[in-house]
PDB file of C-alpha atoms and ligand atoms in Angstrom:
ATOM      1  CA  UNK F   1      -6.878  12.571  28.490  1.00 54.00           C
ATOM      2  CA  UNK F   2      -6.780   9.438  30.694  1.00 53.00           C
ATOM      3  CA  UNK F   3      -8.564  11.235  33.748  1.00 64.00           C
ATOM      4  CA  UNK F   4     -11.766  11.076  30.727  1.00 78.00           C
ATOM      5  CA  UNK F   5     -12.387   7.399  30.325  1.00 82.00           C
ATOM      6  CA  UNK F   6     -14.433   5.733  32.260  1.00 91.00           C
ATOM      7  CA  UNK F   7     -12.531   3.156  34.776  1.00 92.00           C
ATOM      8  CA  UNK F   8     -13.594   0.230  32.303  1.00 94.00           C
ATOM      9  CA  UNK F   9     -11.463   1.964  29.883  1.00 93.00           C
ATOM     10  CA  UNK F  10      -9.056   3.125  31.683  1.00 93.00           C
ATOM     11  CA  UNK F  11      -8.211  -0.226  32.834  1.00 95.00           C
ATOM     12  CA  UNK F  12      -8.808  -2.021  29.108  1.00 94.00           C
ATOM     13  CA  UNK F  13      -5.795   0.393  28.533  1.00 93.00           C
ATOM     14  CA  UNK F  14      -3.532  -1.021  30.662  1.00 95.00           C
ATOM     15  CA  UNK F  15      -4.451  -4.394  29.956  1.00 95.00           C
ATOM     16  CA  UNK F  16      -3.685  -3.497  26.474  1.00 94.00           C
ATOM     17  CA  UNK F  17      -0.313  -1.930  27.517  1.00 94.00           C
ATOM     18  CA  UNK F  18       0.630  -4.570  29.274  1.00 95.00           C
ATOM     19  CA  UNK F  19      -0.055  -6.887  26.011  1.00 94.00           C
ATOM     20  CA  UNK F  20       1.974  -4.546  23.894  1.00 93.00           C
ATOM     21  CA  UNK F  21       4.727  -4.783  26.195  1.00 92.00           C
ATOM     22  CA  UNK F  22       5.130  -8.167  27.133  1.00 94.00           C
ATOM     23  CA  UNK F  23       4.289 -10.125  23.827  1.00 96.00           C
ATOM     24  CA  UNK F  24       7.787 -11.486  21.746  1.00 96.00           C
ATOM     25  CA  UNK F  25       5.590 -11.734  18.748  1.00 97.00           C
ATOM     26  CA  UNK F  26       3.108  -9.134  17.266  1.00 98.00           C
ATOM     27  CA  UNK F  27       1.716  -8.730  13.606  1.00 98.00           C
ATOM     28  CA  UNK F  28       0.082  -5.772  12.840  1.00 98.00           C
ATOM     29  CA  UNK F  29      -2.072  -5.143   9.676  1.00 98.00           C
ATOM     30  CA  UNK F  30      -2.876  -1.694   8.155  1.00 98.00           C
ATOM     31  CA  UNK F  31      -5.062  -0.630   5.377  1.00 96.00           C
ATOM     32  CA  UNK F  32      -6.345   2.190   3.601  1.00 93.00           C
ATOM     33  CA  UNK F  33      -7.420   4.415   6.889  1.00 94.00           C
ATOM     34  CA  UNK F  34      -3.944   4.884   8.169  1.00 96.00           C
ATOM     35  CA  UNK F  35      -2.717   6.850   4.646  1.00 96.00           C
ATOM     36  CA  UNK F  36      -6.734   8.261   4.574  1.00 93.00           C
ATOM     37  CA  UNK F  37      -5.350  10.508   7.268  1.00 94.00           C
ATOM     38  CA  UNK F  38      -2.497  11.652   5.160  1.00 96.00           C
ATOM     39  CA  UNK F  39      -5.169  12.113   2.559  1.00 93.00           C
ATOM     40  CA  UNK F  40      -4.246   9.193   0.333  1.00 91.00           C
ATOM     41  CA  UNK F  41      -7.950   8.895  -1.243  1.00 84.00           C
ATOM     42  CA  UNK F  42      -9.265   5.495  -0.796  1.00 80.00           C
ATOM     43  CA  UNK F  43     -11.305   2.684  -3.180  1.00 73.00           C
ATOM     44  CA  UNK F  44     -14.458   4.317  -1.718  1.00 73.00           C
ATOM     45  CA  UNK F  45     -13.997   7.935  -2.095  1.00 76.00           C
ATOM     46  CA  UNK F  46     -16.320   9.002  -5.104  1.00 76.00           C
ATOM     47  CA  UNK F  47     -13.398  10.055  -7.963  1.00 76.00           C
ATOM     48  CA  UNK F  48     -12.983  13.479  -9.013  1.00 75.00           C
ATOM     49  CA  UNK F  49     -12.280  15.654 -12.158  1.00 75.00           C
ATOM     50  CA  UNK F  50     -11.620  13.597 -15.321  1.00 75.00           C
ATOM     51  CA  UNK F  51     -12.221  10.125 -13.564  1.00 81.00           C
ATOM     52  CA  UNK F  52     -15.783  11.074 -11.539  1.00 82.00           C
ATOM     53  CA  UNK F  53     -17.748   8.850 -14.088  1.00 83.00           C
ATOM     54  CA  UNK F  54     -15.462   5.682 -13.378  1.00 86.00           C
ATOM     55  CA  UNK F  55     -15.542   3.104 -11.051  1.00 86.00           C
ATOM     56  CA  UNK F  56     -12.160   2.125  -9.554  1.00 85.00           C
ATOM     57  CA  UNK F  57     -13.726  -1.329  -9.227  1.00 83.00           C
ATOM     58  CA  UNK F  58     -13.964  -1.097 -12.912  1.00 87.00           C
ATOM     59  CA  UNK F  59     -10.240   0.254 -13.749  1.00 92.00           C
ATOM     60  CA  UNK F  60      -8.442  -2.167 -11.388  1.00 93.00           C
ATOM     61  CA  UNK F  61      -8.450  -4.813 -12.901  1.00 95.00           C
ATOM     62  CA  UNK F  62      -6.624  -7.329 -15.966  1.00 96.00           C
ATOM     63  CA  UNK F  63     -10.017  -7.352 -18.060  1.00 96.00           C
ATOM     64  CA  UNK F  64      -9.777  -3.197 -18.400  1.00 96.00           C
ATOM     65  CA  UNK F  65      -6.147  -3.344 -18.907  1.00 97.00           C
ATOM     66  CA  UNK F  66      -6.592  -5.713 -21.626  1.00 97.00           C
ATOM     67  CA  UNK F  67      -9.543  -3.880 -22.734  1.00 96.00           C
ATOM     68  CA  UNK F  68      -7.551  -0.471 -22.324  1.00 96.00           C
ATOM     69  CA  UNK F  69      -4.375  -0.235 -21.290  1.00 97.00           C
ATOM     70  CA  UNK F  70      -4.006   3.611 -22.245  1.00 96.00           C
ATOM     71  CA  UNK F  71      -7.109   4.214 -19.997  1.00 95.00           C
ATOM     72  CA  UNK F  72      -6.089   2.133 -17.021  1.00 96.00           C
ATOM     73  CA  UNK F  73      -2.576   3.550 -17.024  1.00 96.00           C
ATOM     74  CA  UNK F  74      -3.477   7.304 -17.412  1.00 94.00           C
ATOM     75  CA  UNK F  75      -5.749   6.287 -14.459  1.00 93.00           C
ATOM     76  CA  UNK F  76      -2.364   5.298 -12.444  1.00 93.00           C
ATOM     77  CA  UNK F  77      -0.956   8.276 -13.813  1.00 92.00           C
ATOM     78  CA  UNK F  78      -3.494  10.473 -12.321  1.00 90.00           C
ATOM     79  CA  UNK F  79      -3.378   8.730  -9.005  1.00 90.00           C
ATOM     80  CA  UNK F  80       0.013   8.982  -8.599  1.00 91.00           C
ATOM     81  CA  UNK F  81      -0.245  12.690  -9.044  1.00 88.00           C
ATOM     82  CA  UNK F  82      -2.475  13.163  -6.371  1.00 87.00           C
ATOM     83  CA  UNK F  83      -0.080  10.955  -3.624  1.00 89.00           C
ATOM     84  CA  UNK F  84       3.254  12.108  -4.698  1.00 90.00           C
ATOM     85  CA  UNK F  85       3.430  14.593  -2.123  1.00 92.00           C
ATOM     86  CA  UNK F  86       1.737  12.926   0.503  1.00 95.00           C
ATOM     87  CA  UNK F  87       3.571  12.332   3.857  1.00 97.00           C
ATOM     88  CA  UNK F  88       3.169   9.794   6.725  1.00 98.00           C
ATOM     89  CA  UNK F  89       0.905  10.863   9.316  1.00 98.00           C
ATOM     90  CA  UNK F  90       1.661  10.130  13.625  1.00 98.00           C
ATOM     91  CA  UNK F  91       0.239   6.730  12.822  1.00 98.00           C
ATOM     92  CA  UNK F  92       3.026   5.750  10.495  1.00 98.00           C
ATOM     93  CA  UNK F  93       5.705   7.529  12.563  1.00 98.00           C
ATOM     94  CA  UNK F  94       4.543   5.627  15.401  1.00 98.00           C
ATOM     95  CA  UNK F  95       4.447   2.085  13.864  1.00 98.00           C
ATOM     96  CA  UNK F  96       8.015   2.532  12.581  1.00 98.00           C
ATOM     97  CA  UNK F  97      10.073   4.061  15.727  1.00 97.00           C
ATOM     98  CA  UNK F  98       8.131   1.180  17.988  1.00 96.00           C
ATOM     99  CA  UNK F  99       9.570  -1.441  15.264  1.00 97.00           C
ATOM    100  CA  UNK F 100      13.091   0.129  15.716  1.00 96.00           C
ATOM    101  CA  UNK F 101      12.908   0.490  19.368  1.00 95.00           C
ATOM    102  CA  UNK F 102      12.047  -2.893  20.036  1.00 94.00           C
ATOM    103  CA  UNK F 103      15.165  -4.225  17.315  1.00 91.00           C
ATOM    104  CA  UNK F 104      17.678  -5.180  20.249  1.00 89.00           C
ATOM    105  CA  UNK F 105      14.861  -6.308  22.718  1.00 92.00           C
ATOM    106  CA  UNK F 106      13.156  -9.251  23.239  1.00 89.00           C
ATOM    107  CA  UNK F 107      10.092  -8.499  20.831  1.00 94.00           C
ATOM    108  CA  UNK F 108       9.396  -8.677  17.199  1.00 96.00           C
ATOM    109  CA  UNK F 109       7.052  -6.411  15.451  1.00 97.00           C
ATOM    110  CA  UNK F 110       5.536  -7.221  11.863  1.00 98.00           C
ATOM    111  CA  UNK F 111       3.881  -4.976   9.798  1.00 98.00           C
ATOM    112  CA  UNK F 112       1.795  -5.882   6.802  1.00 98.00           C
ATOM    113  CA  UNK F 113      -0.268  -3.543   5.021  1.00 98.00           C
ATOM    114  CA  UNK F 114      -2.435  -3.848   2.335  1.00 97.00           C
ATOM    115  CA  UNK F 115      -2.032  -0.221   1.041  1.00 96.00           C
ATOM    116  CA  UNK F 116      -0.052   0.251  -1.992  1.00 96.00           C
ATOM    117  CA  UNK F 117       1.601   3.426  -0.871  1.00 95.00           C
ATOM    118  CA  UNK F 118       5.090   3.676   0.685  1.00 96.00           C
ATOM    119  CA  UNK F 119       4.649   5.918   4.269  1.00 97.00           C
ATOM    120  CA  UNK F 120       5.168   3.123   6.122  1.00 98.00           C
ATOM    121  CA  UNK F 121       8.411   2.787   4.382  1.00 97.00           C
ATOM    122  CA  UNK F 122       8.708   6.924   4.282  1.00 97.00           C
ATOM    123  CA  UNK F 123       8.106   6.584   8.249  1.00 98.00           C
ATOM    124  CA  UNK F 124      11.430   4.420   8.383  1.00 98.00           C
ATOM    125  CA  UNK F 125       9.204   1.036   8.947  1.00 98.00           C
ATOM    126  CA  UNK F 126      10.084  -2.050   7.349  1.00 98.00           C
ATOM    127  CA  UNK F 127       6.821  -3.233   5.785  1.00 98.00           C
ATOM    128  CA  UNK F 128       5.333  -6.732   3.846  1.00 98.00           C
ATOM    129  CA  UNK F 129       2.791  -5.074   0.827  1.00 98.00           C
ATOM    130  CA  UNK F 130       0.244  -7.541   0.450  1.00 98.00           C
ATOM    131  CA  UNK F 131      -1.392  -5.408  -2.540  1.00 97.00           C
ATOM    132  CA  UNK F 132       1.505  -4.677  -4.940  1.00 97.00           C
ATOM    133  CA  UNK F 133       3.416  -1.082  -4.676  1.00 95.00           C
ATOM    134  CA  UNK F 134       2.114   2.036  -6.711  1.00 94.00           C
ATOM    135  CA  UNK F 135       5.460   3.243  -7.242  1.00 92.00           C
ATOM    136  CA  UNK F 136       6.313   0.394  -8.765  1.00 94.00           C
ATOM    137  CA  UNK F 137       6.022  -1.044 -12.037  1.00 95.00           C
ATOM    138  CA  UNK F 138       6.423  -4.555 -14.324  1.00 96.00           C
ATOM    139  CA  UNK F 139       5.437  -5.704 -17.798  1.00 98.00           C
ATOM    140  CA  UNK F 140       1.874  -7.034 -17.609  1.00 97.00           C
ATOM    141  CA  UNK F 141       2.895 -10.189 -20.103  1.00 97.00           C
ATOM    142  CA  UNK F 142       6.601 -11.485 -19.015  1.00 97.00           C
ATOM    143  CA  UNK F 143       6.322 -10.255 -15.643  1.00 96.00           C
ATOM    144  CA  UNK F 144       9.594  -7.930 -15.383  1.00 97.00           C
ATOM    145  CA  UNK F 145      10.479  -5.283 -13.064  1.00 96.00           C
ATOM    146  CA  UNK F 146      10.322  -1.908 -15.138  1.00 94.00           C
ATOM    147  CA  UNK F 147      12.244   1.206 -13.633  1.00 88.00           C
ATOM    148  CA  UNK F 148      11.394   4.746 -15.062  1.00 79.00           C
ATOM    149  CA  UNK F 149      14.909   6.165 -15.280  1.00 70.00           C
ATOM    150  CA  UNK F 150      15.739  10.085 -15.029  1.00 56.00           C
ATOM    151  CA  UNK F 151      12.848  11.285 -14.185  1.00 52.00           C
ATOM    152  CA  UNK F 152      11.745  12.968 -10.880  1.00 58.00           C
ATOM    153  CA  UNK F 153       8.638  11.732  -8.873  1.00 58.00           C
ATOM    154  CA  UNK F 154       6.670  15.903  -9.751  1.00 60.00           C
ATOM    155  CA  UNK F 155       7.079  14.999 -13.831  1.00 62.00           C
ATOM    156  CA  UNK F 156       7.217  11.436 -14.436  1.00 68.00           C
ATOM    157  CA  UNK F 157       3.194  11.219 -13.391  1.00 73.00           C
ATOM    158  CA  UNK F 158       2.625  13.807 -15.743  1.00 73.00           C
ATOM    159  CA  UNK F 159       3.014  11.671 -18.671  1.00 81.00           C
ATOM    160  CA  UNK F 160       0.163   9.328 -19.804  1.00 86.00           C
ATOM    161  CA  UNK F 161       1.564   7.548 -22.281  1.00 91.00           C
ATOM    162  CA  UNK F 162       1.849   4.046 -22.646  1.00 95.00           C
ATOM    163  CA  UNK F 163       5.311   1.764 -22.056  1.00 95.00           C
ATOM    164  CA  UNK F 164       6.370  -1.045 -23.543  1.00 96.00           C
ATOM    165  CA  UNK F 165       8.728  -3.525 -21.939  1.00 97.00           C
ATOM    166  CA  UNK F 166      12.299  -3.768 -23.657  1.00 96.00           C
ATOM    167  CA  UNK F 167      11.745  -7.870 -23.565  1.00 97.00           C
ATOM    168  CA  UNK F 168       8.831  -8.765 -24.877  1.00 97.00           C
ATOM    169  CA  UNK F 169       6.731  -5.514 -26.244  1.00 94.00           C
ATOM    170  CA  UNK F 170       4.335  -5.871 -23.945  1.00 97.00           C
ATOM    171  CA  UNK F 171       2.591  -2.919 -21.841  1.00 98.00           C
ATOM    172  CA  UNK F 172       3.890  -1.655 -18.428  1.00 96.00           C
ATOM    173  CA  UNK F 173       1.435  -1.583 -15.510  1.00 97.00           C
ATOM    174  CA  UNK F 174       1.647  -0.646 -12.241  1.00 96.00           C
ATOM    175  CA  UNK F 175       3.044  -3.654  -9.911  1.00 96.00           C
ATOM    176  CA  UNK F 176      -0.326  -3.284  -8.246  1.00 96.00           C
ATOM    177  CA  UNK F 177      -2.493  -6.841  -7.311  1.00 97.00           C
ATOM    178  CA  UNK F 178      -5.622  -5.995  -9.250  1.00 96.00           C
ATOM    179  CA  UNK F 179      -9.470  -7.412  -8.832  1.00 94.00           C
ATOM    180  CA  UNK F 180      -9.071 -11.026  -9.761  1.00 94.00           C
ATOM    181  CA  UNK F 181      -5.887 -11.362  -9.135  1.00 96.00           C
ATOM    182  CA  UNK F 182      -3.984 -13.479  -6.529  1.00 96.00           C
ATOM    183  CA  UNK F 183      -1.788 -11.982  -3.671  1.00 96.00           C
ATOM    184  CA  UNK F 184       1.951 -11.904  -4.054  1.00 96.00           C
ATOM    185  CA  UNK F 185       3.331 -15.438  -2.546  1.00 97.00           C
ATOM    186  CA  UNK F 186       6.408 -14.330  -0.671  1.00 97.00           C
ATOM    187  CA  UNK F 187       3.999 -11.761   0.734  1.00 98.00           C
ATOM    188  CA  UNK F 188       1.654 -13.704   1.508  1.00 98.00           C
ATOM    189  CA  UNK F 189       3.895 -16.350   3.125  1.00 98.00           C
ATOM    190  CA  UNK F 190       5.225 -13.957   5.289  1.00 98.00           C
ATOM    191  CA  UNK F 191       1.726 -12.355   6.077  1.00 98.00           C
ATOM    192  CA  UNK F 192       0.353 -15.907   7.064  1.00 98.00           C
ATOM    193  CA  UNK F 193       3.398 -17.056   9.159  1.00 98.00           C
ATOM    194  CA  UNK F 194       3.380 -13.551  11.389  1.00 98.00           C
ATOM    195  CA  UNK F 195      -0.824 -14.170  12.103  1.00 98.00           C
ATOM    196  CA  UNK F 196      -0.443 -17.409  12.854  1.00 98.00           C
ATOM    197  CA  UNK F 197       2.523 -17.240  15.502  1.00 97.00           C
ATOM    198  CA  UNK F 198       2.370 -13.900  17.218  1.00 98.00           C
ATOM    199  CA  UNK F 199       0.613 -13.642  20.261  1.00 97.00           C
ATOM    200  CA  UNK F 200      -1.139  -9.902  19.475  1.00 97.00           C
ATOM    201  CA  UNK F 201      -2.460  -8.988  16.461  1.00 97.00           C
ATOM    202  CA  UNK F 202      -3.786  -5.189  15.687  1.00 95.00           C
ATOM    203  CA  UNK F 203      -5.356  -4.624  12.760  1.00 94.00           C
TER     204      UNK F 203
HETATM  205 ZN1   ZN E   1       7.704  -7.959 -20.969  1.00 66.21          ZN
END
């Protein structure tokens, strides 16, 4: 494969290697084309089926939730069908045995993503989600953590109905940072110190 780039390449590469091996500190930030090759559909992809005639723009958000909450959860619902079974791809598995190799060495790798899936975490890496977590959920008025209990991953996404939080009465959403939302703060903290002190950053 190497013998096929041109010599510019070729030595780009090495300079690159050398980068990779050498720096303490590097912060690397994924998004939604690393899980598109585990076929994890993304924002753009035109929806299918029931949902074709929706915008995800439009179903993302706090206004449709308050708007419709049965709508915007059955949405979740439906896209949690369609990833349950998905698995982490090279990319993933690559990210995540480089992080463990490198534990008892002199280098630190970071790893934010701002994909809402778990692979990364599937792949064995530890990751910062700067987007929320689809497999999560919390009450969309007090804020708690929500757990489904006793159910397995195939039927729990089945079922469309709406949940109401034990505290307050208020819906369940997905812990997911929606359109006009602001990022997570310990996320972000973390996100911001990693950029600003490692000397490579992939993205
Ligand atoms: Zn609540």
């Amino acid at each position: 494969m190497v013998a096929e780039l041109s010599t510019q390449l070729v030595a780009q590469q090495q300079h690159a290697v050398k980068l990779l091996t050498s720096a303490k500190r590097i912060c690397i930030l994924t998004g939604a084309g690393i899980s598109a090759e585990s076929g994890i559909p993304t924002f753009r992809d035109k929806q299918t089926g029931l949902w074709e005639n929706y915008r995800a723009e439009d179903l993302a958000s706090p206004i449709a939730f308050d708007r419709d909450p049965k709508m915007v959860w059955s949405w979740y619902q439906w896209r949690r069908q369609l990833v349950q079974d998905k698995a982490p791809n090279p990319a993933h598995l690559a990210l995540a045995q480089w992080q463990q190799s490198v534990k008892q060495s002199h280098q630190h790798i970071t790893i934010i993503t701002q994909n809402v899936d778990d692979l990364h975490e599937q792949a064995g890496a530890q990751v910062t989600h700067l987007h929320g977590h689809l497999w999560r959920n919390r009450c969309h008025q007090c804020d708690k953590p929500y757990k489904i209990e006793g159910i397995n991953k195939e039927n729990q996404y089945a079922n469309d109905e709406l949940i109401t939080c034990p505290h307050c009465a208020g819906y369940i959403r997905p812990d997911i940072v929606w359109f006009g939302e602001a990022l997570p703060v310990e996320a972000w903290q973390i996100a911001e110190q990693a950029a600003a002190s490692c000397e490579v950053f992939m993205s």
